[in-house]
PDB file of C-alpha atoms in Angstrom:
ATOM      1  CA  GLU A  11     120.254  79.351 101.050  1.00  0.00           C
ATOM      2  CA  ALA A  12     119.825  82.762  99.442  1.00  0.00           C
ATOM      3  CA  GLY A  13     119.271  85.684 101.757  1.00  0.00           C
ATOM      4  CA  VAL A  14     116.866  88.586 101.436  1.00  0.00           C
ATOM      5  CA  VAL A  15     117.435  90.270  98.087  1.00  0.00           C
ATOM      6  CA  GLN A  16     116.739  93.928  97.511  1.00  0.00           C
ATOM      7  CA  SER A  17     117.033  96.131  94.456  1.00  0.00           C
ATOM      8  CA  PRO A  18     118.183  98.607  93.491  1.00  0.00           C
ATOM      9  CA  ARG A  19     121.063  99.017  95.944  1.00  0.00           C
ATOM     10  CA  TYR A  20     121.369 102.699  95.132  1.00  0.00           C
ATOM     11  CA  LYS A  21     118.955 105.171  93.587  1.00  0.00           C
ATOM     12  CA  ILE A  22     119.351 108.879  92.955  1.00  0.00           C
ATOM     13  CA  ILE A  23     116.322 110.864  91.872  1.00  0.00           C
ATOM     14  CA  GLU A  24     115.106 114.422  91.824  1.00  0.00           C
ATOM     15  CA  LYS A  25     112.396 115.517  94.210  1.00  0.00           C
ATOM     16  CA  LYS A  26     108.829 114.946  93.084  1.00  0.00           C
ATOM     17  CA  GLN A  27     109.886 111.911  91.044  1.00  0.00           C
ATOM     18  CA  PRO A  28     108.533 108.442  91.846  1.00  0.00           C
ATOM     19  CA  VAL A  29     110.727 105.571  93.017  1.00  0.00           C
ATOM     20  CA  ALA A  30     110.147 101.910  93.752  1.00  0.00           C
ATOM     21  CA  PHE A  31     112.082  99.332  95.722  1.00  0.00           C
ATOM     22  CA  TRP A  32     111.780  95.602  95.381  1.00  0.00           C
ATOM     23  CA  CYS A  33     112.339  92.857  97.927  1.00  0.00           C
ATOM     24  CA  ASN A  34     112.496  89.087  97.624  1.00  0.00           C
ATOM     25  CA  PRO A  35     112.425  87.437 101.064  1.00  0.00           C
ATOM     26  CA  ILE A  36     114.000  84.175 102.097  1.00  0.00           C
ATOM     27  CA  SER A  37     112.089  81.249 100.675  1.00  0.00           C
ATOM     28  CA  GLY A  38     109.396  80.063 103.064  1.00  0.00           C
ATOM     29  CA  HIS A  39     109.379  83.210 105.183  1.00  0.00           C
ATOM     30  CA  ASN A  40     105.798  84.361 105.499  1.00  0.00           C
ATOM     31  CA  THR A  41     106.515  87.590 107.350  1.00  0.00           C
ATOM     32  CA  LEU A  42     108.036  90.521 105.507  1.00  0.00           C
ATOM     33  CA  TYR A  43     109.027  93.904 106.881  1.00  0.00           C
ATOM     34  CA  TRP A  44     110.017  97.235 105.388  1.00  0.00           C
ATOM     35  CA  TYR A  45     112.163  99.423 107.623  1.00  0.00           C
ATOM     36  CA  LEU A  46     113.438 102.960 107.150  1.00  0.00           C
ATOM     37  CA  GLN A  47     116.937 103.770 108.367  1.00  0.00           C
ATOM     38  CA  ASN A  48     118.042 107.373 108.503  1.00  0.00           C
ATOM     39  CA  LEU A  49     121.736 108.168 108.745  1.00  0.00           C
ATOM     40  CA  GLY A  50     123.013 107.556 112.265  1.00  0.00           C
ATOM     41  CA  GLN A  51     119.722 106.082 113.442  1.00  0.00           C
ATOM     42  CA  GLY A  52     118.263 102.678 114.097  1.00  0.00           C
ATOM     43  CA  PRO A  53     115.742 101.160 111.701  1.00  0.00           C
ATOM     44  CA  GLU A  54     112.098 102.156 112.069  1.00  0.00           C
ATOM     45  CA  LEU A  55     109.283  99.897 110.933  1.00  0.00           C
ATOM     46  CA  LEU A  56     107.220 101.130 108.004  1.00  0.00           C
ATOM     47  CA  ILE A  57     105.054  98.117 107.312  1.00  0.00           C
ATOM     48  CA  ARG A  58     104.799  94.441 108.171  1.00  0.00           C
ATOM     49  CA  TYR A  59     103.156  91.728 106.086  1.00  0.00           C
ATOM     50  CA  GLU A  60     101.906  88.335 107.118  1.00  0.00           C
ATOM     51  CA  ASN A  61     101.689  86.574 103.774  1.00  0.00           C
ATOM     52  CA  GLU A  62      99.912  89.084 101.528  1.00  0.00           C
ATOM     53  CA  GLU A  63      98.170  90.948 104.351  1.00  0.00           C
ATOM     54  CA  ALA A  64      99.570  94.196 105.740  1.00  0.00           C
ATOM     55  CA  VAL A  65      99.072  93.673 109.464  1.00  0.00           C
ATOM     56  CA  ASP A  66     100.901  96.770 110.691  1.00  0.00           C
ATOM     57  CA  ASP A  67     101.192  99.841 108.483  1.00  0.00           C
ATOM     58  CA  SER A  68     100.666 102.415 111.199  1.00  0.00           C
ATOM     59  CA  GLN A  69     104.059 104.064 110.535  1.00  0.00           C
ATOM     60  CA  LEU A  70     103.710 104.196 106.752  1.00  0.00           C
ATOM     61  CA  PRO A  71     103.113 107.759 105.450  1.00  0.00           C
ATOM     62  CA  LYS A  72     100.206 106.821 103.270  1.00  0.00           C
ATOM     63  CA  ASP A  73      99.961 110.122 101.447  1.00  0.00           C
ATOM     64  CA  ARG A  74     103.086 109.315  99.441  1.00  0.00           C
ATOM     65  CA  PHE A  75     104.163 105.794 100.369  1.00  0.00           C
ATOM     66  CA  SER A  76     102.551 102.585  99.252  1.00  0.00           C
ATOM     67  CA  ALA A  77     103.489  98.950  99.437  1.00  0.00           C
ATOM     68  CA  GLU A  78     102.221  95.682  98.116  1.00  0.00           C
ATOM     69  CA  ARG A  79     103.005  92.027  98.481  1.00  0.00           C
ATOM     70  CA  LEU A  80     101.096  90.244  95.787  1.00  0.00           C
ATOM     71  CA  LYS A  81     100.977  86.466  96.149  1.00  0.00           C
ATOM     72  CA  GLY A  82     102.623  86.752  99.543  1.00  0.00           C
ATOM     73  CA  VAL A  83     106.212  86.516  98.323  1.00  0.00           C
ATOM     74  CA  ASP A  84     107.945  89.504  96.702  1.00  0.00           C
ATOM     75  CA  SER A  85     107.146  92.994  97.866  1.00  0.00           C
ATOM     76  CA  THR A  86     107.413  96.469  96.395  1.00  0.00           C
ATOM     77  CA  LEU A  87     107.661  99.748  98.285  1.00  0.00           C
ATOM     78  CA  LYS A  88     106.831 102.885  96.329  1.00  0.00           C
ATOM     79  CA  ILE A  89     107.247 106.576  97.017  1.00  0.00           C
ATOM     80  CA  GLN A  90     105.380 109.091  94.891  1.00  0.00           C
ATOM     81  CA  PRO A  91     106.307 111.868  94.861  1.00  0.00           C
ATOM     82  CA  ALA A  92     109.643 111.710  96.637  1.00  0.00           C
ATOM     83  CA  GLU A  93     110.733 114.533  98.929  1.00  0.00           C
ATOM     84  CA  LEU A  94     114.188 115.589 100.063  1.00  0.00           C
ATOM     85  CA  GLY A  95     113.525 114.137 103.514  1.00  0.00           C
ATOM     86  CA  ASP A  96     112.977 110.682 102.053  1.00  0.00           C
ATOM     87  CA  SER A  97     116.708 110.268 101.520  1.00  0.00           C
ATOM     88  CA  ALA A  98     117.539 107.221 103.607  1.00  0.00           C
ATOM     89  CA  VAL A  99     118.181 103.499 103.435  1.00  0.00           C
ATOM     90  CA  TYR A 100     115.126 101.294 102.971  1.00  0.00           C
ATOM     91  CA  LEU A 101     115.641  97.879 104.509  1.00  0.00           C
ATOM     92  CA  CYS A 102     113.603  94.783 103.824  1.00  0.00           C
ATOM     93  CA  ALA A 103     113.571  91.900 106.287  1.00  0.00           C
ATOM     94  CA  SER A 104     111.821  88.567 106.587  1.00  0.00           C
ATOM     95  CA  SER A 105     111.176  86.014 109.286  1.00  0.00           C
ATOM     96  CA  SER A 106     109.743  82.542 109.464  1.00  0.00           C
ATOM     97  CA  LEU A 107     107.395  83.024 112.393  1.00  0.00           C
ATOM     98  CA  PRO A 108     104.212  85.113 112.518  1.00  0.00           C
ATOM     99  CA  GLN A 109     105.734  87.016 115.380  1.00  0.00           C
ATOM    100  CA  GLY A 110     109.305  86.767 114.244  1.00  0.00           C
ATOM    101  CA  GLY A 111     110.239  89.892 116.074  1.00  0.00           C
ATOM    102  CA  SER A 112     109.165  88.303 119.328  1.00  0.00           C
ATOM    103  CA  THR A 113     110.424  84.792 119.223  1.00  0.00           C
ATOM    104  CA  GLY A 114     112.763  84.654 116.300  1.00  0.00           C
ATOM    105  CA  GLU A 115     115.219  86.776 114.455  1.00  0.00           C
ATOM    106  CA  LEU A 116     114.733  88.926 111.397  1.00  0.00           C
ATOM    107  CA  PHE A 117     116.875  88.441 108.325  1.00  0.00           C
ATOM    108  CA  PHE A 118     117.702  91.712 106.605  1.00  0.00           C
ATOM    109  CA  GLY A 119     118.591  92.538 103.050  1.00  0.00           C
ATOM    110  CA  GLU A 120     121.455  94.893 102.244  1.00  0.00           C
ATOM    111  CA  GLY A 121     119.115  97.803 101.775  1.00  0.00           C
ATOM    112  CA  SER A 122     118.280 100.306  99.084  1.00  0.00           C
ATOM    113  CA  ARG A 123     119.933 103.685  99.558  1.00  0.00           C
ATOM    114  CA  LEU A 124     117.816 106.527  98.228  1.00  0.00           C
ATOM    115  CA  THR A 125     119.168 109.994  97.553  1.00  0.00           C
ATOM    116  CA  VAL A 126     116.644 112.675  96.643  1.00  0.00           C
ATOM    117  CA  LEU A 127     118.129 115.815  95.074  1.00  0.00           C
TER     118      LEU A 127
ATOM    119  CA  ALA B  22     105.488 102.427 125.082  1.00  0.00           C
ATOM    120  CA  GLN B  23     108.523 100.372 124.251  1.00  0.00           C
ATOM    121  CA  SER B  24     111.890 102.059 123.931  1.00  0.00           C
ATOM    122  CA  VAL B  25     115.570 101.243 123.753  1.00  0.00           C
ATOM    123  CA  ALA B  26     118.500 103.448 124.705  1.00  0.00           C
ATOM    124  CA  GLN B  27     122.101 102.997 123.708  1.00  0.00           C
ATOM    125  CA  PRO B  28     123.855 105.680 125.755  1.00  0.00           C
ATOM    126  CA  GLU B  29     127.124 105.637 123.828  1.00  0.00           C
ATOM    127  CA  ASP B  30     127.328 106.779 120.218  1.00  0.00           C
ATOM    128  CA  GLN B  31     130.824 105.316 119.948  1.00  0.00           C
ATOM    129  CA  VAL B  32     132.961 102.826 121.836  1.00  0.00           C
ATOM    130  CA  ASN B  33     136.704 102.584 121.251  1.00  0.00           C
ATOM    131  CA  VAL B  34     138.609  99.481 122.302  1.00  0.00           C
ATOM    132  CA  ALA B  35     142.108  98.153 121.719  1.00  0.00           C
ATOM    133  CA  GLU B  36     142.364  94.771 120.056  1.00  0.00           C
ATOM    134  CA  GLY B  37     142.538  91.980 122.614  1.00  0.00           C
ATOM    135  CA  ASN B  38     140.784  93.974 125.302  1.00  0.00           C
ATOM    136  CA  PRO B  39     137.277  93.195 126.525  1.00  0.00           C
ATOM    137  CA  LEU B  40     134.446  95.247 125.104  1.00  0.00           C
ATOM    138  CA  THR B  41     131.028  96.272 126.357  1.00  0.00           C
ATOM    139  CA  VAL B  42     128.276  97.977 124.383  1.00  0.00           C
ATOM    140  CA  LYS B  43     125.498  99.221 126.628  1.00  0.00           C
ATOM    141  CA  CYS B  44     121.753  98.948 126.169  1.00  0.00           C
ATOM    142  CA  THR B  45     118.819  99.752 128.421  1.00  0.00           C
ATOM    143  CA  TYR B  46     115.186  99.157 127.600  1.00  0.00           C
ATOM    144  CA  SER B  47     111.688 100.053 128.641  1.00  0.00           C
ATOM    145  CA  VAL B  48     108.769  97.740 127.952  1.00  0.00           C
ATOM    146  CA  SER B  49     105.528  96.684 129.591  1.00  0.00           C
ATOM    147  CA  GLY B  50     105.752  93.074 130.603  1.00  0.00           C
ATOM    148  CA  ASN B  51     108.536  90.645 129.818  1.00  0.00           C
ATOM    149  CA  PRO B  52     110.869  91.730 127.044  1.00  0.00           C
ATOM    150  CA  TYR B  53     112.358  89.954 124.096  1.00  0.00           C
ATOM    151  CA  LEU B  54     115.810  91.489 123.549  1.00  0.00           C
ATOM    152  CA  PHE B  55     118.090  91.336 120.533  1.00  0.00           C
ATOM    153  CA  TRP B  56     121.451  92.506 119.296  1.00  0.00           C
ATOM    154  CA  TYR B  57     122.151  93.105 115.626  1.00  0.00           C
ATOM    155  CA  VAL B  58     125.365  94.182 113.885  1.00  0.00           C
ATOM    156  CA  GLN B  59     125.661  96.259 110.731  1.00  0.00           C
ATOM    157  CA  TYR B  60     128.809  96.426 108.647  1.00  0.00           C
ATOM    158  CA  PRO B  61     129.283  99.358 106.225  1.00  0.00           C
ATOM    159  CA  ASN B  62     126.813  99.336 103.347  1.00  0.00           C
ATOM    160  CA  ARG B  63     125.310  96.068 104.535  1.00  0.00           C
ATOM    161  CA  GLY B  64     122.057  95.000 106.126  1.00  0.00           C
ATOM    162  CA  LEU B  65     121.688  94.116 109.768  1.00  0.00           C
ATOM    163  CA  GLN B  66     122.828  90.703 110.945  1.00  0.00           C
ATOM    164  CA  PHE B  67     121.417  88.912 113.965  1.00  0.00           C
ATOM    165  CA  LEU B  68     123.894  88.329 116.799  1.00  0.00           C
ATOM    166  CA  LEU B  69     121.903  86.982 119.711  1.00  0.00           C
ATOM    167  CA  LYS B  70     118.619  87.148 121.574  1.00  0.00           C
ATOM    168  CA  TYR B  71     117.177  86.812 125.056  1.00  0.00           C
ATOM    169  CA  ILE B  72     113.707  85.338 125.373  1.00  0.00           C
ATOM    170  CA  THR B  73     113.726  83.584 128.725  1.00  0.00           C
ATOM    171  CA  GLY B  74     115.970  81.450 130.897  1.00  0.00           C
ATOM    172  CA  ASP B  75     119.643  82.019 131.644  1.00  0.00           C
ATOM    173  CA  ASN B  76     120.477  85.696 131.931  1.00  0.00           C
ATOM    174  CA  LEU B  77     123.759  85.224 130.038  1.00  0.00           C
ATOM    175  CA  VAL B  78     123.137  84.648 126.371  1.00  0.00           C
ATOM    176  CA  LYS B  79     125.834  83.537 123.940  1.00  0.00           C
ATOM    177  CA  GLY B  80     125.699  84.451 120.285  1.00  0.00           C
ATOM    178  CA  SER B  81     127.654  84.638 117.063  1.00  0.00           C
ATOM    179  CA  TYR B  82     131.325  85.589 116.693  1.00  0.00           C
ATOM    180  CA  GLY B  83     132.081  85.123 120.395  1.00  0.00           C
ATOM    181  CA  PHE B  84     129.648  87.781 121.575  1.00  0.00           C
ATOM    182  CA  GLU B  85     127.484  87.410 124.640  1.00  0.00           C
ATOM    183  CA  ALA B  86     124.965  89.584 126.438  1.00  0.00           C
ATOM    184  CA  GLU B  87     123.723  89.759 129.971  1.00  0.00           C
ATOM    185  CA  PHE B  88     120.083  90.384 130.779  1.00  0.00           C
ATOM    186  CA  ASN B  89     119.577  92.319 134.008  1.00  0.00           C
ATOM    187  CA  LYS B  90     115.923  92.736 134.843  1.00  0.00           C
ATOM    188  CA  SER B  91     116.420  94.994 137.861  1.00  0.00           C
ATOM    189  CA  GLN B  92     118.533  97.414 135.835  1.00  0.00           C
ATOM    190  CA  THR B  93     116.506  96.890 132.635  1.00  0.00           C
ATOM    191  CA  SER B  94     119.743  96.397 130.764  1.00  0.00           C
ATOM    192  CA  PHE B  95     121.022  94.051 128.091  1.00  0.00           C
ATOM    193  CA  HIS B  96     124.691  94.900 127.579  1.00  0.00           C
ATOM    194  CA  LEU B  97     126.669  93.264 124.788  1.00  0.00           C
ATOM    195  CA  LYS B  98     130.080  91.903 125.703  1.00  0.00           C
ATOM    196  CA  LYS B  99     133.079  90.130 124.265  1.00  0.00           C
ATOM    197  CA  PRO B 100     136.119  89.005 126.256  1.00  0.00           C
ATOM    198  CA  SER B 101     138.683  89.835 123.581  1.00  0.00           C
ATOM    199  CA  ALA B 102     137.933  92.320 120.797  1.00  0.00           C
ATOM    200  CA  LEU B 103     139.059  91.880 117.194  1.00  0.00           C
ATOM    201  CA  VAL B 104     139.651  94.591 114.614  1.00  0.00           C
ATOM    202  CA  SER B 105     137.031  92.842 112.475  1.00  0.00           C
ATOM    203  CA  ASP B 106     134.430  93.509 115.202  1.00  0.00           C
ATOM    204  CA  SER B 107     134.434  97.173 114.192  1.00  0.00           C
ATOM    205  CA  ALA B 108     130.881  97.906 113.072  1.00  0.00           C
ATOM    206  CA  LEU B 109     127.588  99.489 114.100  1.00  0.00           C
ATOM    207  CA  TYR B 110     125.700  97.617 116.808  1.00  0.00           C
ATOM    208  CA  PHE B 111     121.971  97.870 117.449  1.00  0.00           C
ATOM    209  CA  CYS B 112     120.003  96.736 120.457  1.00  0.00           C
ATOM    210  CA  ALA B 113     116.315  95.987 119.915  1.00  0.00           C
ATOM    211  CA  VAL B 114     113.328  95.081 122.057  1.00  0.00           C
ATOM    212  CA  SER B 115     109.930  93.544 121.503  1.00  0.00           C
ATOM    213  CA  ALA B 116     107.236  93.135 124.149  1.00  0.00           C
ATOM    214  CA  LEU B 117     106.023  89.666 125.046  1.00  0.00           C
ATOM    215  CA  TYR B 118     102.438  90.517 124.187  1.00  0.00           C
ATOM    216  CA  ASN B 119     103.373  92.969 121.498  1.00  0.00           C
ATOM    217  CA  GLN B 120     101.582  94.134 118.428  1.00  0.00           C
ATOM    218  CA  GLY B 121     102.984  91.173 116.635  1.00  0.00           C
ATOM    219  CA  GLY B 122     106.647  91.165 115.727  1.00  0.00           C
ATOM    220  CA  LYS B 123     107.386  94.863 116.058  1.00  0.00           C
ATOM    221  CA  LEU B 124     111.019  95.396 116.977  1.00  0.00           C
ATOM    222  CA  ILE B 125     112.045  98.740 118.410  1.00  0.00           C
ATOM    223  CA  PHE B 126     115.691  99.544 117.709  1.00  0.00           C
ATOM    224  CA  GLY B 127     118.112 101.757 119.575  1.00  0.00           C
ATOM    225  CA  GLN B 128     120.008 104.448 117.725  1.00  0.00           C
ATOM    226  CA  GLY B 129     123.113 102.314 117.414  1.00  0.00           C
ATOM    227  CA  THR B 130     126.646 102.308 118.832  1.00  0.00           C
ATOM    228  CA  GLU B 131     129.688 102.542 116.603  1.00  0.00           C
ATOM    229  CA  LEU B 132     132.345 100.112 117.824  1.00  0.00           C
ATOM    230  CA  SER B 133     135.912 100.842 116.774  1.00  0.00           C
ATOM    231  CA  VAL B 134     138.615  98.287 117.576  1.00  0.00           C
ATOM    232  CA  LYS B 135     142.158  99.481 116.996  1.00  0.00           C
ATOM    233  CA  PRO B 136     145.179  97.199 116.500  1.00  0.00           C
TER     234      PRO B 136
END
């Protein structure tokens, strides 16, 4: 069974440029998460989807960040414009239960490392 | 508010010795507790979880964790460490009646196992 797939693995851009990350969750997993991981820190939730609905986006900086999950499968996370402080690893995860974080485990992708110059 | 603390940034252990990675939590109500491991340039991998029942939980790669409600702790343990166990370990918590699947992670503990 294929795991969570993310691309690109690495991205280097200049500040004020846009960037997008893509995530393909494990087949059949209805819940999809985007996490932000700063160097030396634990992941922090940005947004959680149940199918195509964003059910928790309270931590997403909506002035520059946006996300979508059309058709309830793949998801894209976009930053426009990027700032120096956005340099981090963006992790995508999926789970099979509506409350996967409560009763089941999350399956993480390898992450997309963003460097903003 | 939910929170997780991992008091040690780094733990150093000799191969073959037992290891403990500490975690304490704060949550309203009964907690769901997790341990994840992250190898360099990789995503997080699930190790084990405590939902209810026996306080000693066994997980992948010979790891186990002990839930202690009175001390609000969920320490990760392994009887005999391997060099290949060297990685970054994260404890995470979710409240029983949470906002729906929101895991709160600790800041991580770097485990180094030397031959």
